[in-house]
XYZ file of N, CA and C in Angstrom:
729
model
N 12.490 7.761 16.885
C 12.263 6.474 16.243
C 13.575 5.798 15.894
N 13.524 4.500 15.785
C 14.749 3.774 15.504
C 15.264 4.118 14.108
N 16.537 3.840 13.879
C 17.199 4.235 12.638
C 16.475 3.665 11.425
N 16.005 2.428 11.515
C 15.344 1.803 10.370
C 14.110 2.552 9.929
N 13.331 3.083 10.878
C 12.130 3.827 10.528
C 12.505 5.127 9.837
N 13.509 5.815 10.357
C 13.921 7.065 9.728
C 14.583 6.810 8.379
N 15.215 5.651 8.218
C 15.782 5.318 6.912
C 14.678 5.256 5.861
N 13.515 4.737 6.252
C 12.398 4.679 5.322
C 11.807 6.069 5.079
N 12.040 6.988 6.000
C 11.533 8.352 5.814
C 12.502 9.185 4.988
N 13.786 8.902 5.086
C 14.794 9.679 4.352
C 16.162 9.390 4.898
N 17.064 8.943 4.052
C 18.378 8.546 4.512
C 19.198 9.734 4.990
N 20.085 9.477 5.922
C 20.973 10.528 6.404
C 21.972 10.890 5.312
N 22.358 12.159 5.298
C 23.265 12.629 4.271
C 24.692 12.180 4.533
N 25.011 11.971 5.785
C 26.376 11.591 6.141
C 26.726 10.241 5.528
N 27.999 10.049 5.272
C 28.461 8.768 4.777
C 28.194 8.554 3.300
N 27.886 9.612 2.560
C 27.704 9.482 1.125
C 26.363 8.938 0.697
N 25.407 8.815 1.623
C 24.085 8.314 1.257
C 23.270 9.450 0.638
N 22.638 9.170 -0.480
C 21.920 10.215 -1.198
C 20.707 10.696 -0.426
N 20.352 11.938 -0.695
C 19.103 12.476 -0.185
C 17.941 11.813 -0.918
N 16.799 11.735 -0.241
C 15.595 11.195 -0.846
C 14.848 12.317 -1.563
N 14.508 12.101 -2.833
C 13.734 13.057 -3.612
C 12.536 12.342 -4.230
N 11.576 13.129 -4.723
C 10.342 12.554 -5.263
C 10.468 12.379 -6.778
N 10.135 11.190 -7.242
C 10.201 10.843 -8.662
C 8.860 10.281 -9.121
N 8.677 10.239 -10.437
C 7.516 9.559 -10.993
C 7.926 8.838 -12.262
N 7.115 7.845 -12.636
C 7.384 7.063 -13.835
C 6.086 6.883 -14.604
N 6.070 7.266 -15.865
C 4.894 7.126 -16.718
C 4.917 5.755 -17.407
N 3.744 5.282 -17.797
C 3.668 4.025 -18.550
C 3.673 4.309 -20.049
N 4.323 3.434 -20.802
C 4.322 3.592 -22.251
C 3.059 2.963 -22.848
N 2.964 2.935 -24.176
C 1.768 2.443 -24.851
C 1.496 0.972 -24.568
N 2.527 0.219 -24.209
C 2.380 -1.204 -23.915
C 2.157 -1.465 -22.424
N 2.138 -0.385 -21.637
C 1.877 -0.538 -20.212
C 3.100 -0.702 -19.341
N 4.287 -0.623 -19.932
C 5.504 -0.772 -19.154
C 5.947 0.590 -18.607
N 6.506 0.578 -17.418
C 6.971 1.812 -16.801
C 8.241 2.319 -17.466
N 8.252 3.603 -17.790
C 9.431 4.229 -18.367
C 10.435 4.552 -17.256
N 11.607 5.043 -17.655
C 12.610 5.440 -16.675
C 12.040 6.549 -15.778
N 12.320 6.507 -14.489
C 11.793 7.528 -13.581
C 12.370 8.905 -13.868
N 11.550 9.919 -13.616
C 11.957 11.305 -13.779
C 11.670 12.063 -12.495
N 12.402 13.142 -12.283
C 12.150 13.997 -11.134
C 10.709 14.477 -11.175
N 10.003 14.375 -10.054
C 8.587 14.696 -10.043
C 8.319 16.179 -10.258
N 9.040 17.045 -9.567
C 8.768 18.476 -9.670
C 10.000 19.284 -9.312
N 10.476 20.064 -10.270
C 11.615 20.944 -9.992
C 11.229 22.027 -8.999
N 9.955 22.444 -9.010
C 9.505 23.498 -8.106
C 9.548 23.066 -6.640
N 9.342 21.783 -6.389
C 9.290 21.284 -5.011
C 10.631 20.726 -4.538
N 11.621 20.727 -5.408
C 12.916 20.140 -5.070
C 13.712 21.074 -4.176
N 14.275 20.529 -3.095
C 15.162 21.280 -2.206
C 16.404 20.437 -1.935
N 17.242 20.895 -1.016
C 18.462 20.161 -0.682
C 18.288 19.323 0.579
N 17.030 18.997 0.936
C 16.768 18.101 2.063
C 15.910 16.937 1.564
N 15.610 16.011 2.463
C 14.810 14.841 2.091
C 13.378 15.239 1.765
N 12.812 14.594 0.743
C 11.402 14.787 0.401
C 10.770 13.461 0.033
N 9.527 13.241 0.488
C 8.774 12.027 0.227
C 8.631 11.207 1.492
N 7.597 10.345 1.509
C 6.657 10.067 0.426
C 5.607 11.164 0.268
N 4.739 10.988 -0.769
C 3.747 12.005 -1.095
C 2.389 11.366 -1.335
N 1.339 12.194 -1.259
C -0.017 11.738 -1.534
C -0.788 12.893 -2.162
N -1.846 12.574 -2.912
C -2.608 13.587 -3.630
C -4.090 13.502 -3.275
N -4.786 14.640 -3.439
C -6.241 14.588 -3.353
C -6.771 13.973 -4.649
N -8.078 13.760 -4.732
C -8.631 13.033 -5.877
C -8.540 13.803 -7.184
N -8.328 15.126 -7.119
C -8.160 15.906 -8.339
C -6.705 15.970 -8.783
N -5.801 15.482 -7.950
C -4.351 15.518 -8.206
C -3.824 16.950 -8.310
N -4.576 17.908 -7.774
C -4.134 19.304 -7.806
C -3.581 19.771 -6.465
N -3.715 18.934 -5.441
C -3.142 19.223 -4.124
C -2.257 18.058 -3.725
N -1.049 18.371 -3.297
C -0.105 17.348 -2.864
C 0.238 17.571 -1.397
N 0.353 16.486 -0.659
C 0.862 16.484 0.711
C 2.094 15.596 0.715
N 3.173 16.060 1.357
C 4.388 15.258 1.333
C 5.244 15.552 2.562
N 6.170 14.643 2.810
C 7.116 14.780 3.912
C 8.379 15.469 3.427
N 8.860 16.382 4.246
C 10.126 17.071 3.951
C 10.790 17.432 5.271
N 12.136 17.388 5.288
C 12.849 17.890 6.457
C 12.536 19.366 6.691
N 12.476 19.754 7.956
C 12.428 21.171 8.297
C 13.621 21.862 7.629
N 13.367 22.972 6.979
C 14.397 23.640 6.181
C 15.323 24.535 6.990
N 14.805 25.145 8.062
C 15.563 26.200 8.740
C 15.924 25.829 10.176
N 14.924 25.516 10.978
C 15.131 25.388 12.421
C 15.536 23.973 12.836
N 16.406 23.911 13.827
C 16.843 22.645 14.393
C 16.010 22.310 15.625
N 15.790 21.015 15.835
C 15.145 20.542 17.053
C 16.147 20.634 18.213
N 15.667 20.488 19.449
C 16.597 20.519 20.589
C 17.720 19.491 20.501
N 17.496 18.385 19.785
C 18.556 17.375 19.653
C 19.488 17.667 18.471
N 19.387 18.888 17.906
C 20.269 19.374 16.841
C 20.004 18.702 15.490
N 18.838 18.097 15.310
C 18.447 17.508 14.037
C 17.317 18.323 13.421
N 17.208 18.263 12.118
C 16.068 18.870 11.426
C 15.042 17.772 11.174
N 13.928 17.847 11.866
C 12.942 16.774 11.859
C 12.117 16.766 10.566
N 11.455 15.622 10.316
C 10.556 15.500 9.186
C 9.253 16.245 9.485
N 8.764 17.002 8.509
C 7.538 17.780 8.649
C 6.644 17.509 7.431
N 5.358 17.850 7.526
C 4.429 17.618 6.420
C 4.061 18.940 5.771
N 4.163 18.963 4.447
C 3.913 20.151 3.651
C 2.767 19.918 2.667
N 2.205 21.022 2.189
C 1.133 20.995 1.201
C 1.459 21.983 0.089
N 1.108 21.622 -1.148
C 1.293 22.541 -2.274
C 0.130 22.370 -3.244
N -0.141 23.428 -4.024
C -1.232 23.425 -4.993
C -0.669 23.591 -6.401
N -1.321 22.929 -7.365
C -0.923 23.037 -8.761
C -1.795 24.065 -9.472
N -1.169 24.965 -10.246
C -1.938 26.013 -10.908
C -2.430 25.555 -12.279
N -3.070 26.455 -13.005
C -3.662 26.113 -14.306
C -2.615 25.757 -15.357
N -1.361 26.116 -15.104
C -0.273 25.786 -16.020
C 0.454 24.504 -15.618
N -0.176 23.747 -14.704
C 0.402 22.478 -14.240
C 1.727 22.681 -13.505
N 1.871 23.818 -12.853
C 3.084 24.111 -12.083
C 2.735 24.118 -10.604
N 3.553 23.458 -9.788
C 3.312 23.414 -8.350
C 3.753 24.716 -7.704
N 2.888 25.268 -6.870
C 3.208 26.491 -6.159
C 4.069 26.231 -4.936
N 4.307 27.278 -4.166
C 5.157 27.176 -2.985
C 4.558 26.226 -1.957
N 5.390 25.353 -1.425
C 4.943 24.412 -0.401
C 4.843 25.108 0.950
N 3.772 24.850 1.665
C 3.577 25.422 2.995
C 3.486 24.307 4.028
N 4.050 24.577 5.189
C 4.037 23.582 6.265
C 2.669 23.590 6.954
N 2.125 22.404 7.210
C 0.818 22.318 7.841
C 0.914 22.727 9.317
N -0.171 23.289 9.875
C -0.089 23.956 11.182
C 0.186 23.051 12.367
N -0.072 21.761 12.247
C 0.124 20.882 13.403
C 1.577 20.442 13.573
N 2.457 20.776 12.631
C 3.867 20.403 12.747
C 4.532 21.080 13.939
N 5.589 20.464 14.425
C 6.390 20.997 15.521
C 7.838 20.612 15.229
N 8.745 21.584 15.197
C 10.120 21.304 14.788
C 10.852 20.349 15.723
N 10.299 20.093 16.901
C 10.965 19.220 17.865
C 10.692 17.743 17.609
N 9.730 17.425 16.716
C 9.312 16.035 16.512
C 9.119 15.754 15.030
N 8.995 14.469 14.708
C 8.793 14.038 13.330
C 7.306 13.910 13.005
N 6.927 14.408 11.835
C 5.578 14.264 11.289
C 5.760 13.807 9.845
N 5.196 12.649 9.491
C 5.518 12.133 8.167
C 4.471 11.141 7.664
N 4.667 10.721 6.403
C 3.848 9.702 5.743
C 2.369 10.083 5.636
N 2.036 11.256 5.099
C 0.629 11.636 5.014
C -0.138 10.809 3.992
N -1.412 10.572 4.265
C -2.351 10.018 3.294
C -3.675 10.734 3.495
N -4.361 11.063 2.419
C -5.560 11.889 2.492
C -6.775 11.088 2.040
N -7.908 11.333 2.677
C -9.145 10.641 2.341
C -9.627 11.043 0.949
N -10.542 10.251 0.384
C -11.092 10.543 -0.942
C -11.733 11.925 -0.971
N -12.408 12.287 0.117
C -13.075 13.591 0.186
C -12.086 14.738 0.360
N -10.849 14.446 0.735
C -9.823 15.462 0.887
C -9.877 16.237 2.181
N -10.673 15.764 3.152
C -10.838 16.525 4.390
C -10.301 15.806 5.621
N -9.626 14.673 5.422
C -9.053 13.924 6.544
C -7.660 13.438 6.153
N -6.683 13.724 7.003
C -5.329 13.223 6.827
C -5.016 12.189 7.895
N -4.279 11.161 7.522
C -3.691 10.228 8.476
C -2.187 10.363 8.350
N -1.499 10.463 9.488
C -0.061 10.687 9.488
C 0.591 9.831 10.569
N 1.923 9.762 10.526
C 2.707 9.117 11.575
C 3.535 10.181 12.280
N 3.666 10.051 13.599
C 4.431 11.033 14.363
C 4.965 10.409 15.650
N 6.049 11.005 16.171
C 6.619 10.574 17.439
C 6.406 11.615 18.538
N 5.360 12.438 18.403
C 5.081 13.420 19.457
C 4.805 12.699 20.777
N 5.146 13.324 21.916
C 4.900 12.685 23.212
C 3.403 12.441 23.443
N 3.123 11.452 24.293
C 1.752 11.166 24.661
C 1.111 10.037 23.882
N 1.864 9.432 22.969
C 1.333 8.326 22.189
C 1.537 6.990 22.882
N 1.355 5.926 22.120
C 1.472 4.573 22.668
C 2.897 4.045 22.654
N 3.738 4.624 21.757
C 5.094 4.098 21.649
C 5.988 4.994 20.840
N 6.811 4.392 19.950
C 7.774 5.163 19.167
C 7.098 6.086 18.177
N 6.666 5.531 17.044
C 5.877 6.266 16.059
C 4.436 5.780 16.168
N 3.493 6.709 16.226
C 2.064 6.389 16.279
C 1.352 6.967 15.073
N 0.171 6.434 14.789
C -0.685 6.970 13.735
C -1.701 7.933 14.335
N -1.933 9.028 13.606
C -2.857 10.074 14.032
C -3.796 10.426 12.884
N -4.965 10.945 13.222
C -5.893 11.485 12.243
C -6.003 12.989 12.473
N -6.076 13.739 11.370
C -6.226 15.190 11.432
C -7.346 15.568 10.471
N -8.349 16.287 10.961
C -9.479 16.675 10.126
C -9.376 18.139 9.726
N -9.891 18.425 8.545
C -9.874 19.784 8.051
C -10.975 20.593 8.709
N -10.627 21.794 9.146
C -11.576 22.696 9.794
C -11.592 23.985 8.987
N -12.622 24.173 8.181
C -12.645 25.336 7.290
C -11.562 25.206 6.248
N -10.678 26.194 6.196
C -9.590 26.181 5.225
C -8.264 25.737 5.823
N -8.287 25.290 7.091
C -7.051 24.865 7.725
C -7.240 23.469 8.304
N -6.198 22.967 8.964
C -6.235 21.634 9.553
C -6.280 21.735 11.067
N -7.080 20.859 11.681
C -7.290 20.894 13.120
C -6.202 20.180 13.902
N -6.576 19.691 15.076
C -5.633 19.041 15.973
C -5.475 17.553 15.634
N -4.295 17.044 15.888
C -4.039 15.621 15.701
C -4.734 14.811 16.784
N -5.320 13.674 16.404
C -5.958 12.762 17.351
C -5.334 11.378 17.181
N -4.801 10.842 18.267
C -4.169 9.523 18.239
C -5.212 8.446 17.955
N -4.865 7.462 17.119
C -5.817 6.410 16.777
C -6.024 5.409 17.904
N -5.268 5.520 18.967
C -5.527 4.713 20.154
C -4.797 3.383 20.188
N -4.922 2.665 21.323
C -4.134 1.451 21.556
C -4.539 0.245 20.725
N -5.701 0.269 20.079
C -6.049 -0.845 19.194
C -5.147 -0.844 17.970
N -4.859 0.340 17.442
C -4.020 0.483 16.255
C -2.553 0.667 16.643
N -2.286 1.558 17.577
C -0.910 1.883 17.962
C -0.411 0.977 19.076
N 0.886 0.732 19.072
C 1.525 -0.162 20.029
C 2.742 0.531 20.642
N 3.419 -0.104 21.604
C 4.683 0.448 22.104
C 5.783 0.474 21.043
N 5.558 -0.202 19.917
C 6.509 -0.186 18.808
C 6.266 0.989 17.889
N 6.382 0.747 16.576
C 6.249 1.804 15.572
C 5.150 1.470 14.576
N 4.234 2.403 14.380
C 3.221 2.304 13.336
C 3.477 3.450 12.360
N 3.672 3.106 11.090
C 4.125 4.087 10.099
C 3.466 3.804 8.750
N 3.672 4.714 7.794
C 3.199 4.586 6.424
C 1.712 4.258 6.320
N 0.831 5.083 6.887
C -0.597 4.843 6.717
C -1.036 5.103 5.278
N -2.067 4.389 4.851
C -2.700 4.639 3.550
C -4.189 4.364 3.691
N -5.020 5.356 3.392
C -6.459 5.185 3.504
C -7.025 4.815 2.138
N -7.667 3.659 2.055
C -8.238 3.188 0.805
C -9.577 3.851 0.509
N -10.036 3.693 -0.725
C -11.306 4.289 -1.127
C -12.477 3.705 -0.352
N -12.330 2.465 0.139
C -13.401 1.814 0.906
C -13.297 2.084 2.401
N -12.346 2.934 2.806
C -12.183 3.269 4.212
C -11.203 2.401 4.970
N -10.641 1.395 4.317
C -9.636 0.557 4.982
C -8.355 1.359 5.181
N -7.806 1.291 6.379
C -6.552 1.974 6.688
C -5.431 0.941 6.732
N -4.519 1.030 5.775
C -3.358 0.141 5.714
C -2.171 0.853 6.362
N -1.301 0.093 6.999
C -0.118 0.684 7.621
C 0.907 -0.396 7.892
N 2.112 0.023 8.259
C 3.168 -0.899 8.635
C 3.435 -0.789 10.129
N 3.793 -1.912 10.727
C 4.036 -1.941 12.175
C 5.070 -2.996 12.517
N 5.876 -2.678 13.521
C 6.762 -3.688 14.105
C 6.317 -4.034 15.522
N 5.093 -3.604 15.880
C 4.606 -3.833 17.230
C 3.420 -4.762 17.337
N 2.862 -5.188 16.210
C 1.699 -6.085 16.235
C 2.085 -7.538 16.003
N 3.378 -7.812 15.965
C 3.792 -9.171 15.640
C 3.781 -9.361 14.133
N 4.107 -10.566 13.678
C 4.113 -10.833 12.247
C 5.354 -11.583 11.839
N 5.688 -11.480 10.575
C 6.753 -12.292 10.010
C 8.120 -11.633 10.086
N 8.172 -10.292 10.095
C 9.458 -9.622 10.035
C 9.517 -8.393 10.911
N 10.268 -7.419 10.477
C 10.403 -6.182 11.236
C 9.147 -5.331 11.062
N 9.032 -4.660 9.906
C 7.788 -3.964 9.583
C 6.910 -4.898 8.757
N 5.721 -5.189 9.239
C 4.740 -5.972 8.498
C 3.571 -5.079 8.101
N 2.819 -5.475 7.085
C 1.677 -4.717 6.591
C 0.393 -5.192 7.265
N -0.419 -4.225 7.692
C -1.679 -4.506 8.379
C -2.777 -3.618 7.799
N -4.035 -3.965 8.097
C -5.132 -3.057 7.793
C -6.166 -3.108 8.902
N -6.904 -2.016 9.035
C -7.963 -1.902 10.027
C -9.101 -1.094 9.406
N -10.307 -1.245 9.943
C -11.477 -0.511 9.461
C -12.096 0.248 10.624
N -12.678 1.395 10.317
C -13.384 2.164 11.329
C -14.801 1.629 11.445
N -15.129 1.071 12.629
C -16.456 0.519 12.903
C -17.147 1.448 13.895
N -17.984 2.345 13.371
C -18.558 3.366 14.234
C -17.493 4.373 14.600
N -17.158 4.439 15.875
C -16.105 5.345 16.338
C -14.839 4.607 16.743
N -14.803 3.282 16.509
C -13.658 2.482 16.943
C -13.036 1.749 15.757
N -11.714 1.590 15.827
C -10.992 0.847 14.805
C -10.995 -0.635 15.147
N -11.168 -1.466 14.131
C -11.138 -2.908 14.343
C -9.710 -3.363 14.627
N -9.573 -4.540 15.217
C -8.254 -5.100 15.488
C -7.491 -5.270 14.179
N -6.300 -4.709 14.059
C -5.547 -4.791 12.799
C -5.278 -6.234 12.373
N -5.412 -6.477 11.070
C -5.160 -7.801 10.499
C -3.915 -7.746 9.630
N -3.076 -8.757 9.783
C -1.860 -8.869 8.992
C -2.225 -9.280 7.562
N -1.616 -8.604 6.552
C -1.919 -8.946 5.170
C -1.341 -10.297 4.757
N -0.385 -10.802 5.517
C 0.161 -12.124 5.236
C 1.004 -12.172 3.971
N 1.461 -13.374 3.626
C 2.242 -13.574 2.402
C 1.318 -13.435 1.193
N 1.816 -12.920 0.073
C 3.208 -12.542 -0.202
C 3.556 -11.095 0.156
N 2.605 -10.365 0.758
C 2.891 -8.966 1.085
C 3.900 -8.847 2.221
N 3.796 -9.701 3.201
C 4.682 -9.636 4.361
C 5.775 -10.682 4.241
N 6.982 -10.270 4.613
C 8.150 -11.138 4.548
C 8.891 -11.053 5.874
N 10.079 -11.641 5.921
C 10.873 -11.542 7.141
C 11.725 -10.277 7.151
N 11.475 -9.383 6.182
C 12.176 -8.102 6.108
C 11.187 -6.973 6.409
N 11.532 -5.738 6.049
C 10.628 -4.598 6.211
C 9.717 -4.486 4.993
N 8.405 -4.425 5.230
C 7.411 -4.263 4.172
C 6.558 -3.048 4.527
N 6.430 -2.116 3.590
C 5.851 -0.823 3.961
C 5.377 -0.095 2.702
N 4.725 1.046 2.892
C 4.339 1.887 1.769
C 3.269 1.289 0.887
N 2.328 0.524 1.446
C 1.270 -0.137 0.675
C 0.265 0.883 0.148
N -0.066 0.810 -1.148
C -1.159 1.586 -1.732
C -1.930 0.685 -2.687
N -3.222 0.984 -2.889
C -4.066 0.176 -3.771
C -5.057 1.098 -4.464
N -5.507 0.716 -5.672
C -6.432 1.572 -6.408
C -7.841 1.501 -5.821
N -8.748 2.310 -6.379
C -10.096 2.441 -5.809
C -10.915 1.164 -5.916
N -10.509 0.237 -6.788
C -11.224 -1.025 -6.939
C -10.584 -2.160 -6.151
N -9.547 -1.841 -5.384
C -8.824 -2.857 -4.592
C -8.288 -3.991 -5.455
N -7.765 -3.633 -6.625
C -7.268 -4.653 -7.552
C -5.770 -4.506 -7.832
N -5.312 -3.306 -8.059
C -3.914 -3.075 -8.422
C -3.255 -2.162 -7.400
N -1.996 -2.414 -7.116
C -1.326 -1.552 -6.161
C 0.168 -1.780 -6.114
N 0.785 -1.125 -5.151
C 2.236 -1.182 -4.970
C 2.563 -1.211 -3.478
N 3.730 -1.716 -3.162
C 4.287 -1.578 -1.825
C 5.796 -1.672 -1.937
N 6.491 -1.367 -0.867
C 7.956 -1.401 -0.868
C 8.455 -2.429 0.141
N 9.652 -2.932 -0.121
C 10.222 -3.953 0.763
C 11.725 -4.012 0.570
N 12.442 -4.397 1.635
C 13.876 -4.651 1.502
C 14.169 -6.149 1.592
N 13.182 -6.953 1.205
C 13.342 -8.409 1.194
C 14.431 -8.843 0.210
N 14.885 -10.059 0.381
C 15.911 -10.601 -0.507
C 15.346 -10.765 -1.918
N 16.242 -10.621 -2.907
C 15.832 -10.809 -4.287
C 15.573 -9.532 -5.035
N 15.713 -8.387 -4.361
C 15.483 -7.113 -5.024
C 16.745 -6.593 -5.695
N 16.652 -5.351 -6.179
C 17.775 -4.723 -6.869
C 18.626 -3.876 -5.937
N 18.098 -3.529 -4.771
C 18.846 -2.650 -3.875
C 18.366 -2.788 -2.457
N 18.445 -1.683 -1.703
C 18.042 -1.722 -0.293
C 16.522 -1.837 -0.180
N 15.803 -0.784 -0.590
C 14.345 -0.800 -0.583
C 13.852 -0.776 -2.017
N 13.060 -1.754 -2.413
C 12.545 -1.847 -3.774
C 11.035 -1.679 -3.783
N 10.493 -1.257 -4.936
C 9.048 -1.146 -5.127
C 8.540 -2.389 -5.822
N 7.440 -2.940 -5.319
C 6.797 -4.120 -5.908
C 5.362 -3.758 -6.291
N 4.878 -4.370 -7.369
C 3.494 -4.180 -7.784
C 2.717 -5.470 -7.545
N 1.391 -5.346 -7.476
C 0.561 -6.546 -7.340
C -0.759 -6.333 -8.065
N -1.390 -7.437 -8.407
C -2.693 -7.426 -9.053
C -3.584 -8.459 -8.386
């Protein structure tokens, strides 16, 4: 994938750029976000981590992390998807790599269905429509099955990344291959029977002439967040909220 897509997955360590780690911010009594804190010391490593997603009980986390040990044939440690469980003491256990990962390719940006039995991810494995494609993976018993490409209606010769499955079944994602206002634009599609509908651009103010990605929304489709490197922010990629 192009450098910009991997930058959104985790910045390179070379050149003094910080590693990506997972943080959280609690709201105070007035509803304002407090200063961010490290999300979990147990899950912290010396490689890139994030983004992350949770099941509806918030006791299972899925997240992106660089492969820790093995190098791909191109001498890079690719992004892989991990899972961890929280115990009764609110401590996260050891993260395990999901079975569909392959050290030769990138697997990232997981989002899990409300029922907790379907994952949507982005990957650059061969055989897709283009650079990064979106895939669905269903749970089979206690493990995860094979990845299935969402097909040419959703995926393009460009990059489709940062999927998010809403409570109503809408699949939101970012793409630079469906056209739009900028590089990565925000889109959504719905599963109609066994086929995905033609993706629709979310339009302004969600989409700009910059990269817009990482869209999430609550179960009532009222409040949410997304990220963008549009002008007017505090840094490279900023988080925005909406109501």
